[in-house]
Coordinates of C-alpha atoms in Angstrom, one line a residue:
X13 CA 2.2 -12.5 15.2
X14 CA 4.0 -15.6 16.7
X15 CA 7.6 -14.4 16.3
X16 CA 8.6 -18.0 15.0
X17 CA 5.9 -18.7 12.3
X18 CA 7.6 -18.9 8.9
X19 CA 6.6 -17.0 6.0
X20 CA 7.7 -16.1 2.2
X21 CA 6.6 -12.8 1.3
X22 CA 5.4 -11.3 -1.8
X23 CA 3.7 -8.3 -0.5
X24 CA 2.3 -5.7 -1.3
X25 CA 1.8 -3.1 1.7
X26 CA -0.9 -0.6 1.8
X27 CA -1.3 2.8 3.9
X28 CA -4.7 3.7 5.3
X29 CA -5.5 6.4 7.8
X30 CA -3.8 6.2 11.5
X31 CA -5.3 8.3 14.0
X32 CA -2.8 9.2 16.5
X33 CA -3.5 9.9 20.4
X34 CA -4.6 13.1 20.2
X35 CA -7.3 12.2 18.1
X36 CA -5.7 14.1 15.2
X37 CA -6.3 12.0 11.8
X38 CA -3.9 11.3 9.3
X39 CA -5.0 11.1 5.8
X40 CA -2.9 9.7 3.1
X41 CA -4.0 10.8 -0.3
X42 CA -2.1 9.2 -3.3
X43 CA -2.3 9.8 -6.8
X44 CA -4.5 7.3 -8.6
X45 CA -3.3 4.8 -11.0
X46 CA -3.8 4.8 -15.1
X47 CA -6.8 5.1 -16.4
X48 CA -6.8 1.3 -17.8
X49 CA -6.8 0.4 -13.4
X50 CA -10.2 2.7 -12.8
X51 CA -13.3 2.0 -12.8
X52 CA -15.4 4.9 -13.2
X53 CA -18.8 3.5 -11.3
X54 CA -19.4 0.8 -9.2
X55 CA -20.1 -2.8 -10.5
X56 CA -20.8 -6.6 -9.2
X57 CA -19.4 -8.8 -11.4
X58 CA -18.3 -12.5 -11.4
X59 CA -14.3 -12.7 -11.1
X60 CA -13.4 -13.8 -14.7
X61 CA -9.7 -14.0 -16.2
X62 CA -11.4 -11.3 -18.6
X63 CA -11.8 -9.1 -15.8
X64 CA -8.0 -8.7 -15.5
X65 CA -6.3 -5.2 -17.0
X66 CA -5.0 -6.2 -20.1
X67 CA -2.8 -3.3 -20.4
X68 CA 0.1 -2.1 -18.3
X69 CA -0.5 -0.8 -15.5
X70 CA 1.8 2.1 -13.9
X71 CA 3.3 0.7 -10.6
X72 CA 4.8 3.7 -10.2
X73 CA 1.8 5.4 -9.0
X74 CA 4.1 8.4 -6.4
X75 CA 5.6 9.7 -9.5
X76 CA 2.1 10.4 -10.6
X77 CA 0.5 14.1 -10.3
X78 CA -1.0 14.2 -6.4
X79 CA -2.6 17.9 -6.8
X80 CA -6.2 17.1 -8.6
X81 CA -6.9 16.2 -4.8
X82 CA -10.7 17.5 -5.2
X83 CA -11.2 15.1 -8.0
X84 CA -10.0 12.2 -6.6
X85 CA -11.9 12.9 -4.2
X86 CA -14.9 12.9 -5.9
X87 CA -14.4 10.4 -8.2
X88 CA -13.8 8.3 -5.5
X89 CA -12.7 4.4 -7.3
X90 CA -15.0 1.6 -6.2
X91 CA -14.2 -2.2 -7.8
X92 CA -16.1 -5.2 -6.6
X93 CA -15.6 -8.5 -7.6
X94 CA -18.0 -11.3 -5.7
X95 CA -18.7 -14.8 -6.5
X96 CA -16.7 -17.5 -5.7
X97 CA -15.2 -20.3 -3.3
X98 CA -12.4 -20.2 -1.6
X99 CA -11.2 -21.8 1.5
X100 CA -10.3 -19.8 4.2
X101 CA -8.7 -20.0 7.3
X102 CA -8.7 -17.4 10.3
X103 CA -4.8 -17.8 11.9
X104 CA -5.1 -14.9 14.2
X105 CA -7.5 -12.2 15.8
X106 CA -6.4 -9.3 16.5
X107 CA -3.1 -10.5 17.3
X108 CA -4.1 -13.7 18.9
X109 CA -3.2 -16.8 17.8
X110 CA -5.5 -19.2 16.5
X111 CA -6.0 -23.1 15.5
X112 CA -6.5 -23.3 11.7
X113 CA -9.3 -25.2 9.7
X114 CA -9.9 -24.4 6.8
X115 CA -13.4 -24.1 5.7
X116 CA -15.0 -23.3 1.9
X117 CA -16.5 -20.2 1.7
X118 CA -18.4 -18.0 -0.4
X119 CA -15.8 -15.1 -1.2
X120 CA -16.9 -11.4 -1.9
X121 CA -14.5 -8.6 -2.7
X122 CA -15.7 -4.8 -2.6
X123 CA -14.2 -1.6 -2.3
X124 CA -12.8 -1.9 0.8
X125 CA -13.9 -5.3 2.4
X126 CA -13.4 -9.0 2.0
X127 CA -16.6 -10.8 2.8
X128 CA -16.8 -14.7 3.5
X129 CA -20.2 -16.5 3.6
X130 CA -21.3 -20.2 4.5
X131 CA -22.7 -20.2 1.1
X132 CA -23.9 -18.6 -1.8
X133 CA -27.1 -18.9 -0.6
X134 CA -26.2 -17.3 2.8
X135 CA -25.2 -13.8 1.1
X136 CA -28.9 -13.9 -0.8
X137 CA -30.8 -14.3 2.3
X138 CA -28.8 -12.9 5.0
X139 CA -31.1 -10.5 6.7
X140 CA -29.7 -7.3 8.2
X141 CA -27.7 -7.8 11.1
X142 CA -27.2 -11.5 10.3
X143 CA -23.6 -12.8 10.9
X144 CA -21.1 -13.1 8.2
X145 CA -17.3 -12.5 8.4
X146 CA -16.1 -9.1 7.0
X147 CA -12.9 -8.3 7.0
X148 CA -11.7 -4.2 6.7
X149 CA -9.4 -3.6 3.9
X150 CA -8.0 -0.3 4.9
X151 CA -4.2 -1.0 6.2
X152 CA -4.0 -4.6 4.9
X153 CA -0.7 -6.8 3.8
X154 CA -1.6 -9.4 1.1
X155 CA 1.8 -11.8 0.5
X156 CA 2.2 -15.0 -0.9
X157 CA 3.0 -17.5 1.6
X158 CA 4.4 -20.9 1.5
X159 CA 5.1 -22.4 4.9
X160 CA 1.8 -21.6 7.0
X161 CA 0.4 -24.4 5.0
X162 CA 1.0 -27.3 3.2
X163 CA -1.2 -26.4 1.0
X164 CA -0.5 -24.8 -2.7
X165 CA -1.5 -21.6 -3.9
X166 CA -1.9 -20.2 -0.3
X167 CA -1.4 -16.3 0.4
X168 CA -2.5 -14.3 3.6
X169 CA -4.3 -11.4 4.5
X170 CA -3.3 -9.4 7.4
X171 CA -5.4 -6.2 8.5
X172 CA -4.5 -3.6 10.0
X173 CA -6.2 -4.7 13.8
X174 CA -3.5 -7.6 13.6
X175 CA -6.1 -10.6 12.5
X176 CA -4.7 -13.3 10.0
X177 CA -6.8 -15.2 7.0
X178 CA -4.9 -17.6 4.7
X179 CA -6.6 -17.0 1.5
X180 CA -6.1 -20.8 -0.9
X181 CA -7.6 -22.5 -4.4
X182 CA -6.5 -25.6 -5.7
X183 CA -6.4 -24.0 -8.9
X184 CA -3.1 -21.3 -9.2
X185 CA -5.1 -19.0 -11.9
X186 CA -7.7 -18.7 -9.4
X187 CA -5.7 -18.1 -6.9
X188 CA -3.2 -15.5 -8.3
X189 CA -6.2 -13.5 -9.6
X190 CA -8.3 -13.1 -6.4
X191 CA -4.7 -11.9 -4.9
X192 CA -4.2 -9.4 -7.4
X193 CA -7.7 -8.2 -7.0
X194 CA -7.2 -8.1 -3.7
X195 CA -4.2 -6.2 -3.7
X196 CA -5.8 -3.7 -6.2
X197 CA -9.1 -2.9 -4.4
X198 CA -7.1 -1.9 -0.8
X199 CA -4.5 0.3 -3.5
X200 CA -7.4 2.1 -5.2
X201 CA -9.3 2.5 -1.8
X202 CA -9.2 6.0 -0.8
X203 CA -10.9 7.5 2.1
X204 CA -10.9 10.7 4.1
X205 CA -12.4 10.7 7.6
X206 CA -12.9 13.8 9.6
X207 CA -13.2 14.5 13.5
X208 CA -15.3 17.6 13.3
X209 CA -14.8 18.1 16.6
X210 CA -11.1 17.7 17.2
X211 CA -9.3 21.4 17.5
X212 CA -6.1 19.3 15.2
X213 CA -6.9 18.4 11.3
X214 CA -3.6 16.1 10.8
X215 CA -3.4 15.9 6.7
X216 CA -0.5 14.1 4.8
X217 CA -0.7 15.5 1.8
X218 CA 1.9 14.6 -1.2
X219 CA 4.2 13.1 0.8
X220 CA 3.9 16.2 3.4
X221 CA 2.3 16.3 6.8
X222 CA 0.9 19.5 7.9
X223 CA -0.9 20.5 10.9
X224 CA -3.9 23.1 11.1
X225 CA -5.0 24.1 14.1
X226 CA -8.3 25.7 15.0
X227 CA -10.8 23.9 13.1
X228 CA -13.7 27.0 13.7
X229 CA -13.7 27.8 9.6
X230 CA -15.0 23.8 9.5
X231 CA -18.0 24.5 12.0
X232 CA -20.8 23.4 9.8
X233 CA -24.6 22.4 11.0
X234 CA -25.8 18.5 12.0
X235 CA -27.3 18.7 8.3
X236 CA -24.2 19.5 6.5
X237 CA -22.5 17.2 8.4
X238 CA -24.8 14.4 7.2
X239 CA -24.6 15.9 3.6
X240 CA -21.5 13.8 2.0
X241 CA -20.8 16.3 -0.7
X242 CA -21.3 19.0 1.8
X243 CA -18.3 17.3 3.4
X244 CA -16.2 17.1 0.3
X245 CA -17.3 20.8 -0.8
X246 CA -15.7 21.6 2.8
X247 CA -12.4 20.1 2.2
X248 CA -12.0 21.3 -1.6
X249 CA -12.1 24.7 0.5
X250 CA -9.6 23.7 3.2
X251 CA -6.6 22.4 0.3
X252 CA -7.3 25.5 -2.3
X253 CA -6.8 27.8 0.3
X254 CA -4.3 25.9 2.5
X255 CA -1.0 28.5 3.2
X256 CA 2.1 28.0 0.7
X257 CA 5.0 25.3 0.7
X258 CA 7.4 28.2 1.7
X259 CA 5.2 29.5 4.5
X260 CA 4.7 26.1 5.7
X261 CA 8.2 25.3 5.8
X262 CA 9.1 28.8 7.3
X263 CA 6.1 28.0 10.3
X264 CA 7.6 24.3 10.6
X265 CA 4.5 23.1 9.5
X266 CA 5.8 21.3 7.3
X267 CA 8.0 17.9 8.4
X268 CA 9.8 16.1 5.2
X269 CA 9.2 12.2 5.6
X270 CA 11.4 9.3 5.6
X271 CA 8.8 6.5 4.4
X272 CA 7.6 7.5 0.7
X273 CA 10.5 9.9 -0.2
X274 CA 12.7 9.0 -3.2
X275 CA 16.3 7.4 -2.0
X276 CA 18.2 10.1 -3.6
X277 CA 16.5 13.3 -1.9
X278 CA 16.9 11.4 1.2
X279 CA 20.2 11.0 1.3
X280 CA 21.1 14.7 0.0
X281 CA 18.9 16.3 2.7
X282 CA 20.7 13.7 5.4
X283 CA 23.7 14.4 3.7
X284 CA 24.6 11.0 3.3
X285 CA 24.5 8.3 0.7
X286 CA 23.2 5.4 3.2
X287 CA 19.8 6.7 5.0
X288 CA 20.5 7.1 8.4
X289 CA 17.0 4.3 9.2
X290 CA 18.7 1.7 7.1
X291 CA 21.8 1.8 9.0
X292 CA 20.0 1.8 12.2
X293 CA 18.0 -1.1 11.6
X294 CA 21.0 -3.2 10.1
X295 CA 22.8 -2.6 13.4
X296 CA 19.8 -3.7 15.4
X297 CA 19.7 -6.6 13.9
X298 CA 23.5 -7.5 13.5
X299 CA 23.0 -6.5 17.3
X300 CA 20.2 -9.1 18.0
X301 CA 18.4 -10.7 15.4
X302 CA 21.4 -13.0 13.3
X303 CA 20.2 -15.9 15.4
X304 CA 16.6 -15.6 15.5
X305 CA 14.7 -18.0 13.4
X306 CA 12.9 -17.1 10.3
X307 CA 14.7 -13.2 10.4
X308 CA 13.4 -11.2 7.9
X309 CA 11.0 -14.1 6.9
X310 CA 9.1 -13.6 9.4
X311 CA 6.1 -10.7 9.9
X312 CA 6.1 -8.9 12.6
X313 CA 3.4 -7.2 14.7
X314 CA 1.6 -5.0 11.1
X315 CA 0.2 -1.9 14.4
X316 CA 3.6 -2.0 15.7
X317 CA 5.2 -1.7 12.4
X318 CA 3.0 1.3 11.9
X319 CA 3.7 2.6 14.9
X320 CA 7.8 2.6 14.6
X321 CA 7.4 4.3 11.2
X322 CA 5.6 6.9 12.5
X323 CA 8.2 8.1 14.8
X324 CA 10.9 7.9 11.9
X325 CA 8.2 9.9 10.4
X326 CA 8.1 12.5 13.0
X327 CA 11.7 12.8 12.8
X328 CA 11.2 11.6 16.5
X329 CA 14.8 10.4 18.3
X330 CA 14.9 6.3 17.7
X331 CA 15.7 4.1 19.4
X332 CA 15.5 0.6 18.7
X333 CA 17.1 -1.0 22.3
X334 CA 13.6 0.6 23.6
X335 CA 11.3 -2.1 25.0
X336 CA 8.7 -1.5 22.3
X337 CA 10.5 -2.4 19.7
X338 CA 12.1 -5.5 21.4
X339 CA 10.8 -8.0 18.9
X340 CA 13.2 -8.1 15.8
X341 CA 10.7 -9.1 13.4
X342 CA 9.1 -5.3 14.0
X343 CA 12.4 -3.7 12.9
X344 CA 12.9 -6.0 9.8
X345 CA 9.8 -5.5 8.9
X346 CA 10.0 -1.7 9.2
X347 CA 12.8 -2.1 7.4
X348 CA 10.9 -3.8 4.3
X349 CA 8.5 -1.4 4.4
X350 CA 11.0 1.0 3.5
X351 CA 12.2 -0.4 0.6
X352 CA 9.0 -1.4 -0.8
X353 CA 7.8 2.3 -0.5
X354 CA 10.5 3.4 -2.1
X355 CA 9.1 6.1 -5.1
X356 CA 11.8 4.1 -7.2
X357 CA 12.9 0.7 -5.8
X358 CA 16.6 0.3 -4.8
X359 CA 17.1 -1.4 -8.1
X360 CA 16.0 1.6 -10.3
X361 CA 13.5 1.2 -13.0
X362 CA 15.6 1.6 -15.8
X363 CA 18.4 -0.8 -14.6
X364 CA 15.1 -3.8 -14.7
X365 CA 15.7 -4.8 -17.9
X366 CA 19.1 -4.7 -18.3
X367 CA 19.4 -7.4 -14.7
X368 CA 16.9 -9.4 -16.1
X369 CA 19.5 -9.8 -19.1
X370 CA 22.2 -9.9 -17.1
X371 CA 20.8 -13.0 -15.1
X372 CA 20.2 -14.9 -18.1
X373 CA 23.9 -15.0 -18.8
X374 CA 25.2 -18.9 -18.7
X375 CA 28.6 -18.5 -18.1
X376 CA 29.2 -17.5 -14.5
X377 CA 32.3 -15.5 -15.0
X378 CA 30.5 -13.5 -17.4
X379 CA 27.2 -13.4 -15.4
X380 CA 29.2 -11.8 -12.1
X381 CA 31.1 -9.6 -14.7
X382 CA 27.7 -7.8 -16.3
X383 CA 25.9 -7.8 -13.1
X384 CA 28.6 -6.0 -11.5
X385 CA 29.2 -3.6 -14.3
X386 CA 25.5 -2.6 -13.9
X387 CA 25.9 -2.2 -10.3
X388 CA 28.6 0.2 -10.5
X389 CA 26.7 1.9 -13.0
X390 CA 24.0 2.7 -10.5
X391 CA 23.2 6.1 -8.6
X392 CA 25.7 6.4 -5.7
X393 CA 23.1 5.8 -2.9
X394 CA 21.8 3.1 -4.5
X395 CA 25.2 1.8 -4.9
X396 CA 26.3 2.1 -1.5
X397 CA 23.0 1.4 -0.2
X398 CA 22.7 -2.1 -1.6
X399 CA 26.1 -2.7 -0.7
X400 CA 25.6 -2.2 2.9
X401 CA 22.3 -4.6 2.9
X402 CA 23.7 -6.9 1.0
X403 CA 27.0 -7.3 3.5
X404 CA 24.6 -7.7 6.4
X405 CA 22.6 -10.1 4.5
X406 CA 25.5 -12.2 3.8
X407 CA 26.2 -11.8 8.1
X408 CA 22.7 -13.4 8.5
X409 CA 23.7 -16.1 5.8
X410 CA 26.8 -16.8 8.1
X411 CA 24.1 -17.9 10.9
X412 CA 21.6 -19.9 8.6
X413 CA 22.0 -23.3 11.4
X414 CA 20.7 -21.5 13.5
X415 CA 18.1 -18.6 11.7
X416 CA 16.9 -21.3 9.3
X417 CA 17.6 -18.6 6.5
X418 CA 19.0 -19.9 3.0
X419 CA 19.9 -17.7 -0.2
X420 CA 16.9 -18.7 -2.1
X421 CA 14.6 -17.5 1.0
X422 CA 16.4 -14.4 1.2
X423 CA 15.8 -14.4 -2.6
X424 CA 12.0 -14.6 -2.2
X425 CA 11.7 -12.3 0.5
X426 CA 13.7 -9.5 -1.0
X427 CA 13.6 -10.0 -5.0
X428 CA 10.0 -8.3 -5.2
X429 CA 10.9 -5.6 -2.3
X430 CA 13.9 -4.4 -3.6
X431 CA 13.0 -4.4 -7.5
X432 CA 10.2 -4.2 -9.8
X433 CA 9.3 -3.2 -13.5
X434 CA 7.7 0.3 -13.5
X435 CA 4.9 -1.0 -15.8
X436 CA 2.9 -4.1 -15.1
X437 CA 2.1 -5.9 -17.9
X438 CA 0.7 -8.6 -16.5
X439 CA 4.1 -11.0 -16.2
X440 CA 3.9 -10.6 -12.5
X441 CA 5.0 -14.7 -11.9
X442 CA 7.6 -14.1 -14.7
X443 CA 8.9 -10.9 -13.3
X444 CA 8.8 -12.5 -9.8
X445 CA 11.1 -15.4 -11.0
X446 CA 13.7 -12.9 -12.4
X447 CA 13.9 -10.7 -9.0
X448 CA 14.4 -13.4 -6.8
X449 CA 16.6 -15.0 -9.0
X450 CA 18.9 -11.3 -9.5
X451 CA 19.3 -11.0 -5.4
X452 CA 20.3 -14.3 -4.6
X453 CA 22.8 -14.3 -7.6
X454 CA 24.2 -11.2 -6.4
X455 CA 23.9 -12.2 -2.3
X456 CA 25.7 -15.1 -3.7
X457 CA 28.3 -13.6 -5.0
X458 CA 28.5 -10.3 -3.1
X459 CA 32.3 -10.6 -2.1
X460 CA 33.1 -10.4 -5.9
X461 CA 30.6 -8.1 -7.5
X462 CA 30.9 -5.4 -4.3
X463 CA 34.8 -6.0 -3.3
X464 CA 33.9 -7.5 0.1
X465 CA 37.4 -8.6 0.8
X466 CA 38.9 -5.2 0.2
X467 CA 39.9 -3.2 3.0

């Protein structure tokens, strides 16, 4: 993406399979959400405001069981919505830049794709192999954006190839529901692909990654292979008798992950109470990003992004001077990415509330006070964590003239990446007012509520 396009963010960041160069794939199996998020079958339906959940929904879906793998499997969630306009305009493909018009289309939403027709009448009577636009799910960002158009109600899609939609409806109800459906149908997709033929079966599994080599025990005839419960029957086999956690970790099998793993265990095992990524990619970009316009507000490259967090992944050496990560927007993006995939977001889910309250406060003295006290009640990584972002956020607040970056944008980019309730209830736009509100009151008035001035 053009390193100097603007955008807020509300995003919500999904994880589909990478296939790395050896042609090893990587399959990321997550726990499923509540049972008031599944749909047991497929259905069509018409997007209604009665099709929303109406009750909470866990966001807090890594804390969930992960080991009823075979069932998940095979009860594999499919939600479709389909039926209705939106416009629509195509900003970049595959990485290139494009001009945007906007045109009304006829909007479809399965399982894992985004359709857009000329018409209604278009999906009816397209015949196979006509044209239409479908966009792949797997890997997407969906976030709210507000200066790629002038426009209201706009939010963009970015897949996981690097091509660009801006998604808009005049009317905010429409718009905020085909976002959230959006969001939900690339969250519940879950897909496991296999390269028979490969010799290395690359499986990230609860937030582990193992490696099994010599795939002879998964030989199987043409027929099986074009049996699809024949292929699940194959790999309920291959996770019940997979080797123990202990023999794993004995073998080095077995590589604990950066991205995904709760703040608190990370810090322990680096035996620190800052992760070790955070700091690097706060010194990058005090290094060489304070005076770039739009920092932290503006995406970077989504298969780069990918790319970067694989190596922190593979506990590969970083380094972040290397050519390939030379555009900032990569590293702060990375960087978001962390936070967002946080188990339990920076701001803990029990210490929601109690901000929200905290906010609400009129009196400023008295505001800074009970925000503070509830900082200093927090976990000490979390403590010293946000105290270290929110100094280098107040270092990029020092060069707004030139980075274009205010406390209210900061507030929007980082209120819904660094905190959110661990049940949705369906005050997402309420809950999204308090969060930005909370970290640009307390980016505001960092030097008193974390000491800033103290040596």
């Amino acid at each position: 993406m053009n390193k100097h396009t603007h955008t807020h963010t509300h995003t919500t960041e999904i994880n589909k399979p990478t296939i790395d160069s050896l042609g090893a794939v990587q399959m990321r199996i997550k726990a499923s959400q509540s049972s008031g998020d599944r749909h047991s079958q497929s259905k069509s339906m018409v997007l209604q405001d009665s099709d929303l959940p109406q009750k909470p929904i866990s966001r807090h879906r890594r804390n969930q069981s992960q080991h009823n793998v075979a069932g998940t499997l095979a009860s594999e969630p499919s939600v479709e919505f389909k039926g209705e306009n939106l416009n629509v305009a195509r900003i970049s493909e595959s990485g290139k830049k494009q001009r945007k018009t906007w045109t009304s289309m006829w909007t479809v939403l399965t399982s894992d794709h985004l359709m857009f027709y000329k018409d209604r009448q278009q999906e009816t009577s397209l015949k196979p192999g006509g044209k239409t636009d479908v966009v792949q799910l797997g890997g997407a960002v969906v976030e709210w954006t507000t200066e790629k158009s002038s426009k209201k109600n706009v939010f963009q899609l970015t897949t996981n190839t690097g091509s660009e939609y801006l998604l808009q409806a005049d009317n905010y109800a429409t718009a905020n529901k085909w976002y959230d459906a959006i969001g939900k149908a690339v969250h519940s997709s879950v897909r496991t692909h296999f390269f028979l033929n490969h010799q290395h079966i690359n499986i990230t599994l609860c937030g582990m990654q193992i490696t099994q080599q010599n795939s002879s025990k998964l030989k199987h005839s043409t027929s099986d292979s074009a049996d699809k419960n024949g292929v699940k029957n194959r790999l309920k086999k291959f996770i019940t008798r997979r080797p123990s956690m202990k023999t794993l970790q004995e073998k080095g099998l077995i590589k604990d992950r950066v991205f995904g793993c709760h703040l608190s265990t990370l810090c322990q095992r680096e035996e620190t109470t800052v992760p070790k990524f955070v700091r690097t990619c706060l010194d990058a970009v005090d290094k060489r990003g304070l005076e770039v316009d739009g920092i932290y507000r503006v995406s970077g490259n989504l298969a780069t992004i990918q790319k970067l967090r694989f190596v922190v992944d593979q506990e590969e050496d970083l380094d972040l001077d290397h050519s390939q990560w030379e555009d900032i927007h990569v590293v702060t993006g990375a960087l978001k990415m962390f936070f967002r995939e946080l188990p339990e977001p920076l701001f803990p889910f029990r210490f929601f509330q109690p901000f929200v309250e905290a906010i609400k406060v009129k009196e400023s003295k008295s505001k800074i006070q009970a925000v503070k006290k509830l900082i200093q009640e927090l976990p000490k990584p979390n403590q010293d964590t946000m105290k270290l972002l929110f100094s280098h956020l107040n270092r990029v607040l020092a060069f707004s003239r030139k980075n274009l970056m205010s406390t209210q944008g900061i507030g929007i980019v980082f209120g819904p990446t660094l905190m959110w309730p661990e049940l949705d209830s369906g005050n997402m736009a309420v809950n999204m007012v308090y969060q930005n509100q909370i970290v640009e009151f307390i980016l505001i008035e960092s030097r008193e509520i974390f000491n800033l001035d103290k040596k």
